[in-house]
Coordinates of N, CA and C and ligand atoms in Angstrom, one line a residue:
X7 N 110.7 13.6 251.9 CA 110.8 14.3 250.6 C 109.5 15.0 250.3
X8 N 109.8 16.4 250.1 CA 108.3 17.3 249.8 C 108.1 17.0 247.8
X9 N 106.7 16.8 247.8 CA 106.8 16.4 246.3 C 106.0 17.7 245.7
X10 N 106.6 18.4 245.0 CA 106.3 19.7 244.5 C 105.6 19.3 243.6
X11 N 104.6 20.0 242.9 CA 103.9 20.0 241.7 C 104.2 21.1 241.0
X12 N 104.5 20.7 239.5 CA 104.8 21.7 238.6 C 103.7 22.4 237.9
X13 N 103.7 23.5 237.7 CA 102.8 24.6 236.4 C 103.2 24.9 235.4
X14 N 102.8 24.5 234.3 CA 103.7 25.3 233.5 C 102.5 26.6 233.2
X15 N 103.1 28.2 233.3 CA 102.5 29.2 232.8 C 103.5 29.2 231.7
X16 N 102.8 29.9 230.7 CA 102.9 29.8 229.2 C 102.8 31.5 229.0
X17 N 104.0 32.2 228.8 CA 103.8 34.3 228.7 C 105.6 34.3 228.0
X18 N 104.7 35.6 227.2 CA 106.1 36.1 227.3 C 106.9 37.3 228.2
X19 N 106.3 37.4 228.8 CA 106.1 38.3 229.6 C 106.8 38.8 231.2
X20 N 107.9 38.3 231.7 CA 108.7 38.4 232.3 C 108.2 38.8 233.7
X21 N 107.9 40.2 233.8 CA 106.8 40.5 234.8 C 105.6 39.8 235.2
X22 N 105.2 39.6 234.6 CA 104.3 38.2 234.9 C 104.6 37.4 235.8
X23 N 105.9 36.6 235.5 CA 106.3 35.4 235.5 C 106.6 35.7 236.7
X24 N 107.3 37.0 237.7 CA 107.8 37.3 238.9 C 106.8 37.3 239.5
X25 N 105.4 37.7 239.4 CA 104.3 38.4 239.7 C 103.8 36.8 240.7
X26 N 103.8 35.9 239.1 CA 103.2 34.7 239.7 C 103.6 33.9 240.6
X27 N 105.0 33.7 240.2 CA 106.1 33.0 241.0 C 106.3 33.0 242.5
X28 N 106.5 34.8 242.7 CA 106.5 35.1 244.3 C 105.0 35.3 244.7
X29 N 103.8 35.0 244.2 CA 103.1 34.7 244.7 C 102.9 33.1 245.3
X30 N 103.3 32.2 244.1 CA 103.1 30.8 244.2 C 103.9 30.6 245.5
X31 N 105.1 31.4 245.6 CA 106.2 30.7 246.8 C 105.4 31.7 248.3
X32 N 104.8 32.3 248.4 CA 104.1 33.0 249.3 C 103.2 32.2 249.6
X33 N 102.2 31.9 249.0 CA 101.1 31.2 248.9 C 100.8 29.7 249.6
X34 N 102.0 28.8 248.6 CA 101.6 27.5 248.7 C 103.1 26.8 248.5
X35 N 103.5 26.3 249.6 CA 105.3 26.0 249.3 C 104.8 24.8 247.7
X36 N 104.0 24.4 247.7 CA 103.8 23.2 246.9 C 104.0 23.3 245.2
X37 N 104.2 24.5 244.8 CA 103.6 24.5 243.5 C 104.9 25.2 243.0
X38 N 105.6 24.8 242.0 CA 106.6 25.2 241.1 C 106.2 25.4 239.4
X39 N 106.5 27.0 239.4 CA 106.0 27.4 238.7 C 107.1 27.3 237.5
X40 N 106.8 26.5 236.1 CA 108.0 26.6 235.0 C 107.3 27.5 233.9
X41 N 108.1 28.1 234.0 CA 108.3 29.5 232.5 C 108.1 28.4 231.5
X42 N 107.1 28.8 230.1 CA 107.5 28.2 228.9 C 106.9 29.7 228.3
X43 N 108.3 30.2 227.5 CA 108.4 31.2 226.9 C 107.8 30.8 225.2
X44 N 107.0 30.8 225.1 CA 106.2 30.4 223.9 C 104.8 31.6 223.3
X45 N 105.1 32.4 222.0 CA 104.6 33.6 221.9 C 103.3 33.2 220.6
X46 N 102.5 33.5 221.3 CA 101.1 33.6 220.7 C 100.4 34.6 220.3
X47 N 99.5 34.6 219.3 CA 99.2 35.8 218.3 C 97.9 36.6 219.7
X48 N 98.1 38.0 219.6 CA 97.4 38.4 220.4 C 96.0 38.7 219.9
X49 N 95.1 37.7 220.1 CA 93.4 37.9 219.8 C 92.9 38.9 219.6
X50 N 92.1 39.5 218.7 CA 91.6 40.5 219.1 C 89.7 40.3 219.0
X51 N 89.1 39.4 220.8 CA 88.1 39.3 220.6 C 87.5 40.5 221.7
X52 N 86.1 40.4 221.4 CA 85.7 41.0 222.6 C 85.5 41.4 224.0
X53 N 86.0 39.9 224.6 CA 85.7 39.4 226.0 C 87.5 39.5 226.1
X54 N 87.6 39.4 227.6 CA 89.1 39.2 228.0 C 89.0 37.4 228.3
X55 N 88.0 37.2 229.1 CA 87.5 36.3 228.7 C 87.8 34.8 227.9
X56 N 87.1 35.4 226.8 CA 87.2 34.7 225.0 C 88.5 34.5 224.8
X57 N 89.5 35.6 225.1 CA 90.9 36.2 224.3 C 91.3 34.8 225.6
X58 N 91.3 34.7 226.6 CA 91.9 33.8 227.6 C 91.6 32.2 227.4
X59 N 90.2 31.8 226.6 CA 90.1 30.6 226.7 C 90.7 30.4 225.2
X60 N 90.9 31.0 223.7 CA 90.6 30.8 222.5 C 92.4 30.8 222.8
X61 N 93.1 31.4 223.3 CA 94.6 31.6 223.3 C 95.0 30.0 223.9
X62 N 94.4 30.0 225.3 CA 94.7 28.1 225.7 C 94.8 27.3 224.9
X63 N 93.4 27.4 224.0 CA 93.0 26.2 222.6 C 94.0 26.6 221.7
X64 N 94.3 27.7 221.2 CA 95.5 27.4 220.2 C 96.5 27.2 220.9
X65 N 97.1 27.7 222.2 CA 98.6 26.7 222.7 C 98.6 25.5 222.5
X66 N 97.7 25.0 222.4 CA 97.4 23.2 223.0 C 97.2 22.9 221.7
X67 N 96.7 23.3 220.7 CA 96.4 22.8 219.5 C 97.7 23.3 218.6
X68 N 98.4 24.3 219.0 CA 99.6 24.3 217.6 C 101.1 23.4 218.7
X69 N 101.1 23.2 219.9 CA 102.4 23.0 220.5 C 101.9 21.6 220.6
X70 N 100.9 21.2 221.2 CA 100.3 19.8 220.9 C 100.7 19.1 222.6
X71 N 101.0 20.5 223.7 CA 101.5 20.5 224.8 C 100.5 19.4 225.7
X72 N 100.8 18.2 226.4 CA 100.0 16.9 227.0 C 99.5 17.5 228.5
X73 N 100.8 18.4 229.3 CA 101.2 18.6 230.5 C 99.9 19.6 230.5
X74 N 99.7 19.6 232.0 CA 98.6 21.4 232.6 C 99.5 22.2 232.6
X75 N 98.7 23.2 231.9 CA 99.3 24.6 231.9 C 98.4 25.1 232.1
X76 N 99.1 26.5 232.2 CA 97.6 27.9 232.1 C 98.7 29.4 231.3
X77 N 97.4 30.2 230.9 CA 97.9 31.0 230.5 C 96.9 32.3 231.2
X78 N 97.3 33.7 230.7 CA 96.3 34.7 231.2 C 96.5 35.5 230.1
X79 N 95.4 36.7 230.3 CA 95.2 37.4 229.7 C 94.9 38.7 230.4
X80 N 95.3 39.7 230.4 CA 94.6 40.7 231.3 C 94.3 42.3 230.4
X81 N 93.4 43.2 231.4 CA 93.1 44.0 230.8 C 92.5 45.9 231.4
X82 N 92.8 46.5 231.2 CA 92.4 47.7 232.1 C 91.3 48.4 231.6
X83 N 89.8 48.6 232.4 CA 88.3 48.8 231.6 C 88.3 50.1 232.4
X84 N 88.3 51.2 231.7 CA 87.7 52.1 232.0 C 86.2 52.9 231.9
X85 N 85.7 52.8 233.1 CA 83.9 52.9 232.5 C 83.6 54.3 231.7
X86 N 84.4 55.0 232.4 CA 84.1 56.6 231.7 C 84.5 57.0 230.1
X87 N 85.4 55.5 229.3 CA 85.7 55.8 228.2 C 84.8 54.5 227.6
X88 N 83.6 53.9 228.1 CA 82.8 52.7 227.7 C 83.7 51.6 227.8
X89 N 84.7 51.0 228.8 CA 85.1 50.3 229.1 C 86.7 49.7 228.3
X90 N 86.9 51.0 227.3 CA 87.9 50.9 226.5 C 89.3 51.2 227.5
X91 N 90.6 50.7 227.9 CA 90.6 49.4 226.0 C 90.5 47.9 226.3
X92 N 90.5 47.8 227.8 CA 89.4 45.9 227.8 C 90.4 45.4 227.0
X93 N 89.4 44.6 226.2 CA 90.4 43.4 225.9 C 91.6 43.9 224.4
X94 N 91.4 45.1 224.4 CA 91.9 45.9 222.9 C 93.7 46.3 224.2
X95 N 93.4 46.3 225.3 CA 95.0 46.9 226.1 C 96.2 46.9 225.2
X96 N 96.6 45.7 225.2 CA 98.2 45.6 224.4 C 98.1 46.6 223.4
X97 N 96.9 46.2 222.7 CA 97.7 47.4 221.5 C 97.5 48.8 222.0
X98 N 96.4 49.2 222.8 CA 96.3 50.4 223.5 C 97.8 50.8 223.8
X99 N 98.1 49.9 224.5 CA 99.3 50.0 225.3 C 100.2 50.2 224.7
X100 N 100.9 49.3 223.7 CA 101.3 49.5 222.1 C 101.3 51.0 221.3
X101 N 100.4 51.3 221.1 CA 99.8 52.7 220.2 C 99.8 53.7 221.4
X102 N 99.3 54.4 221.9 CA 98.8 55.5 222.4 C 99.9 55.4 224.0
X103 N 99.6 54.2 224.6 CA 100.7 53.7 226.0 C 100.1 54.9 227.4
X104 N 100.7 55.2 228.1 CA 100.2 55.7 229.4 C 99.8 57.0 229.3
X105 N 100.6 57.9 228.6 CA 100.3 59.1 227.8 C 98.9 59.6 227.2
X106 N 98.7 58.3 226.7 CA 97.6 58.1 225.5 C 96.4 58.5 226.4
X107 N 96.5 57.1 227.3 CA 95.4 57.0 228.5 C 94.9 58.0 228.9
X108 N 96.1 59.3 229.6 CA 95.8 60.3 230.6 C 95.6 61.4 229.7
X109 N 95.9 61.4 228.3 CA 94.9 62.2 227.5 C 93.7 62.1 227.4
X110 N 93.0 61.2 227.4 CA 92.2 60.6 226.9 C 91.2 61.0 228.2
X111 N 91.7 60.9 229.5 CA 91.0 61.0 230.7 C 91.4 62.4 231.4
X112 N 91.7 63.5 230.7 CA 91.7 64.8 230.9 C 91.0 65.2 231.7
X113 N 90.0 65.5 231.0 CA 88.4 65.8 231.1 C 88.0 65.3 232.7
X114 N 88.0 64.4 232.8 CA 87.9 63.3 234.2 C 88.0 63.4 235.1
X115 N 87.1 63.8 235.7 CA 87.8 63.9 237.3 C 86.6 63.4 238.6
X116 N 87.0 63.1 239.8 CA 86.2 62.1 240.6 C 85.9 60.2 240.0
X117 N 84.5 60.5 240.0 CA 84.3 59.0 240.1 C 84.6 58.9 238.4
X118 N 84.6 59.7 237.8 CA 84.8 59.4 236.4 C 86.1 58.9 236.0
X119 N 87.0 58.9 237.1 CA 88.3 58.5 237.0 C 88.5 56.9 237.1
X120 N 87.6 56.3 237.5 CA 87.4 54.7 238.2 C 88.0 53.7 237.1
X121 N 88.6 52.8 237.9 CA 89.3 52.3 236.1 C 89.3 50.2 237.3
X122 N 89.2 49.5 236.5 CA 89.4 48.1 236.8 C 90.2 47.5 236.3
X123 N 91.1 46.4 237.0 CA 92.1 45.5 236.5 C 91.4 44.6 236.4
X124 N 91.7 43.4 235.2 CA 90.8 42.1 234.9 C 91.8 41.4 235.0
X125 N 91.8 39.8 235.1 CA 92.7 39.0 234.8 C 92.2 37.5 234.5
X126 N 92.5 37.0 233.4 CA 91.4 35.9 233.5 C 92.9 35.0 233.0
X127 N 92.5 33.9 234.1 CA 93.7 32.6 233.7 C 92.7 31.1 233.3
X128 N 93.4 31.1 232.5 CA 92.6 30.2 231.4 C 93.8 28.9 231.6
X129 N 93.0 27.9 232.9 CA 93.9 26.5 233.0 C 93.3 25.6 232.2
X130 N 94.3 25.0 231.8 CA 94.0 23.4 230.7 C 94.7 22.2 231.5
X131 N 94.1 21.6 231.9 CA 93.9 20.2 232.9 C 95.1 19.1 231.8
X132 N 93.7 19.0 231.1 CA 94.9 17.4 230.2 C 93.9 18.3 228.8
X133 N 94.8 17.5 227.9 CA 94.3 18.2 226.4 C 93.0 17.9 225.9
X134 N 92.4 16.8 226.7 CA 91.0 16.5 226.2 C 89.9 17.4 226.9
X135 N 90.3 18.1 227.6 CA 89.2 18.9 228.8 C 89.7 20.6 228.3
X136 N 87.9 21.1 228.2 CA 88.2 22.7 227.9 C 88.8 23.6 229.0
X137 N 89.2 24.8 228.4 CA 89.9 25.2 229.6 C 89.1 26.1 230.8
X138 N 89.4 25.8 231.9 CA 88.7 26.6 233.1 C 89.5 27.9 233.3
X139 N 88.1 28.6 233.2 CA 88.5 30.1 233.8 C 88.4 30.5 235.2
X140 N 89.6 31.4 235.3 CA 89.3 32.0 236.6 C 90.0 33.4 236.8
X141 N 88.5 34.2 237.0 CA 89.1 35.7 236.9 C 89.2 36.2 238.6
X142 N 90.3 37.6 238.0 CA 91.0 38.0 238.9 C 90.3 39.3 239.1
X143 N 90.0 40.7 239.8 CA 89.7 42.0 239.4 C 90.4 42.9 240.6
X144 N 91.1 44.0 240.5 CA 91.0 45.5 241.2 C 90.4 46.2 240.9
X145 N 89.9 47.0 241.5 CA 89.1 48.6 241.6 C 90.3 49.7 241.8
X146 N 90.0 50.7 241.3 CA 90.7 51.2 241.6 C 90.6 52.7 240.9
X147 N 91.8 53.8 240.1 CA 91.3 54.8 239.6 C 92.4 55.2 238.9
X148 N 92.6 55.9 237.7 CA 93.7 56.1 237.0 C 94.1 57.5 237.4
X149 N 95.4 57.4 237.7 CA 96.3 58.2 238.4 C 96.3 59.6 237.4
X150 N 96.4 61.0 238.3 CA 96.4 62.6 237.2 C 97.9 62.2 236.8
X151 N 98.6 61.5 237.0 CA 100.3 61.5 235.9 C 100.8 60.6 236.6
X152 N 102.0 60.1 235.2 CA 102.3 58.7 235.7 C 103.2 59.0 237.1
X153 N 102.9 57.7 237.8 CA 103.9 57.7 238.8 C 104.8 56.1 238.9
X154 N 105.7 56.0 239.4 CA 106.6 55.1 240.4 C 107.8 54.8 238.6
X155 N 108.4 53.5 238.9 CA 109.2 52.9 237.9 C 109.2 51.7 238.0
X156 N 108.3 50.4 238.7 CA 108.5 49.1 239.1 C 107.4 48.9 238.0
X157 N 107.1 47.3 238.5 CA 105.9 46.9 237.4 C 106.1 47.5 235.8
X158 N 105.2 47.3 235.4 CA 104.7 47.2 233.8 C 103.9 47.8 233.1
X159 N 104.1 48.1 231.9 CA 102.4 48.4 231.6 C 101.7 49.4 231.8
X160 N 100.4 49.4 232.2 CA 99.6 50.0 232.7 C 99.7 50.6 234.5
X161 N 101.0 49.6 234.8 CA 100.9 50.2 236.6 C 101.3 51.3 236.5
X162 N 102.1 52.5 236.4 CA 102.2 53.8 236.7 C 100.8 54.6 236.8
X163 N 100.2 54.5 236.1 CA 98.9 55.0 236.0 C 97.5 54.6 236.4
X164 N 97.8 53.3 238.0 CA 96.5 52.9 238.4 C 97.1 52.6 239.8
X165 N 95.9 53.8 240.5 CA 95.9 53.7 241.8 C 95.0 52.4 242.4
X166 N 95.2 51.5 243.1 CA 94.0 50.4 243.6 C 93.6 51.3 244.7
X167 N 92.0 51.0 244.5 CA 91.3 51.8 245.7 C 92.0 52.0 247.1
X168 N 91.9 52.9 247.7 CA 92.0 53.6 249.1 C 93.8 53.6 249.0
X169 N 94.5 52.9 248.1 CA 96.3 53.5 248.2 C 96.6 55.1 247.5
X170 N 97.3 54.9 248.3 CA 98.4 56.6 247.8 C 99.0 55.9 246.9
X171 N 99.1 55.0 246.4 CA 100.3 54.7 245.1 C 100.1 53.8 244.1
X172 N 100.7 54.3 243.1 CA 100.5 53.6 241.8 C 100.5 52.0 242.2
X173 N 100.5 51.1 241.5 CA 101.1 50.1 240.9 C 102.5 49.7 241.0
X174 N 102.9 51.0 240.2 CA 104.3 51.2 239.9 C 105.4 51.6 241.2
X175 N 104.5 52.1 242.1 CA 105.4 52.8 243.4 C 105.8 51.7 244.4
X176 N 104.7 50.5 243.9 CA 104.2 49.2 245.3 C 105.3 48.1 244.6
X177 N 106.0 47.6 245.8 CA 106.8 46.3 245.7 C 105.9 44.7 244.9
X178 N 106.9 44.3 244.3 CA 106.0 42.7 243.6 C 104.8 42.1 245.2
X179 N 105.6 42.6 246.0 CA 105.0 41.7 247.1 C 103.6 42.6 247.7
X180 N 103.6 43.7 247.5 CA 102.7 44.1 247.7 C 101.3 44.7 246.7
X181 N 102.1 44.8 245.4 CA 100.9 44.7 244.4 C 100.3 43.0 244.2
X182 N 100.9 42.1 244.8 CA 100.5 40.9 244.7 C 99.5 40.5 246.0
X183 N 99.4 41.8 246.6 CA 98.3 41.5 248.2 C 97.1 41.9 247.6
X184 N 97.3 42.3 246.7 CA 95.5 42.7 245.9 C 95.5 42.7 244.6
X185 N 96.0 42.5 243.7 CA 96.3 42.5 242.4 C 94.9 41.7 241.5
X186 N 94.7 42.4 240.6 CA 93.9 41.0 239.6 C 94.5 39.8 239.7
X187 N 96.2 39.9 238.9 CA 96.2 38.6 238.6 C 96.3 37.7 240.0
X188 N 97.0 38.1 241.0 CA 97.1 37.6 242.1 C 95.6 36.7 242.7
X189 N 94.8 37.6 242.3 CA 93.3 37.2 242.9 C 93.2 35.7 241.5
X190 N 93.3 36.2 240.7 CA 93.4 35.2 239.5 C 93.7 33.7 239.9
X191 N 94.6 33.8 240.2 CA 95.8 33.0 240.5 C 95.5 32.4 241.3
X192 N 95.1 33.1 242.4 CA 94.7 32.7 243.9 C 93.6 31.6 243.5
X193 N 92.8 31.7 242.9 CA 91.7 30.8 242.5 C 92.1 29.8 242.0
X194 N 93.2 29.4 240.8 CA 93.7 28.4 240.2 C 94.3 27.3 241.2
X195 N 95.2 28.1 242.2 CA 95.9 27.9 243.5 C 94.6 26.8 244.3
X196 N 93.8 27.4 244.9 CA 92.5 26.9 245.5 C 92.2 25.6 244.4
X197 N 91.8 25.8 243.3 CA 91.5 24.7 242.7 C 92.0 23.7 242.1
X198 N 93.6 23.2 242.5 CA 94.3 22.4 242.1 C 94.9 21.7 243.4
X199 N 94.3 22.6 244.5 CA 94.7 22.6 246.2 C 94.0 21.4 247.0
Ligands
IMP238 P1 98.2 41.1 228.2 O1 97.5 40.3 229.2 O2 99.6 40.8 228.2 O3 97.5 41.0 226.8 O4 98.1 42.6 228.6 C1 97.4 43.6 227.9 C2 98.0 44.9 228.3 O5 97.8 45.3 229.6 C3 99.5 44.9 228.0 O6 99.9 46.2 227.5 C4 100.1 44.8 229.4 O7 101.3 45.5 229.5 C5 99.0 45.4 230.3 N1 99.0 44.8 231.6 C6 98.6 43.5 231.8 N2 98.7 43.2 233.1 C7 99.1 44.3 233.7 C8 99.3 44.7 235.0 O8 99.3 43.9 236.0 N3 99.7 46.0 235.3 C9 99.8 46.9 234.3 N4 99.6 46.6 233.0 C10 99.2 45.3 232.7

């Protein structure tokens, strides 16, 4: 009998949940990943960081949840606009969205184009222990117009270094060979391993 170990990730966020999953079942036959669809106020602190550990403590403090979980938080830093919009994304994403972005990055061109994925997964052990971080990062560069139709978000418009293709153009399976959260993940993976 193989004895699987359960995760609960904690998103509302669907994409995600595929992201993590076919990584978990690529990865490590051991780990079964359970969706808890449970929606939390989106922080608005400085750090992606902060927004990853301060979101754990209130899951665990309003659901009163005993079991490990983890959650994440992610974010796209562009250096050439002072690292905007970081941990501000969703609503970037929200308000202005891919459009916004590549106005915004007109002007831009070469290394001024350089853009990074973050991902920080904020695991909570048992309720009495603070939560461990573990961040995830790509390099990469935001694309002159959106491309592909897969993925989420911000992928149409982020090439990872040295690809021809968006985010958006690359299969779950292969934005999960370099991805933030993947790398993220990969860490939590190792540390419960
Ligand atoms: P959050 O982690 O859900 O708060 O994400 C912040 C913003 O970044 C949202 O608008 C997401 O859609 C976007 N985002 C998060 N992860 C990714 C990703 O892997 N690819 C593209 N966009 C992402």
């Amino acid at each position: 009998m193989s004895s699987k170990r359960e995760l609960i990730f904690i998103t509302t966020n669907s994409h995600k949940v595929k992201e993590i999953r076919d990584f978990a079942d690529a990865e490590s036959g051991n780990i079964t990943i359970v969706h808890r669809d449970y929606e939390y106020p989106e922080l608005q602190l400085d750090e992606i960081e902060a927004v990853a550990r301060e979101s754990a403590n209130y899951v665990r403090e309003k659901t009163g949840i005993e079991d490990a979980f983890f959650l994440e938080d992610s974010g796209l830093i562009i250096p050439a606009l002072n690292g905007f919009p970081g941990p501000f994304s969703a609503f970037v994403f929200k308000t202005i969205g891919n459009d916004g972005i590549l106005n915004l990055m007109a002007d831009k061109k070469g290394e001024a184009r350089k853009a990074t994925f973050k991902t920080v997964v904020a695991f909570c052990e048992a309720p009495s222990k603070t939560p461990i971080l573990f961040v995830g990062i790509a390099k990469g560069k935001i694309a002159e117009e959106i491309r592909g139709c897969g993925g989420f978000g911000y992928d149409p418009i982020f090439e990872f270094e040295g690809a021809e293709e968006t985010f958006a153009e690359m299969s779950t399976e292969e934005k999960n060979r370099v991805s933030h959260r993947s790398r993220a993940f990969g860490k939590l993976l190792d540390y419960i391993s």
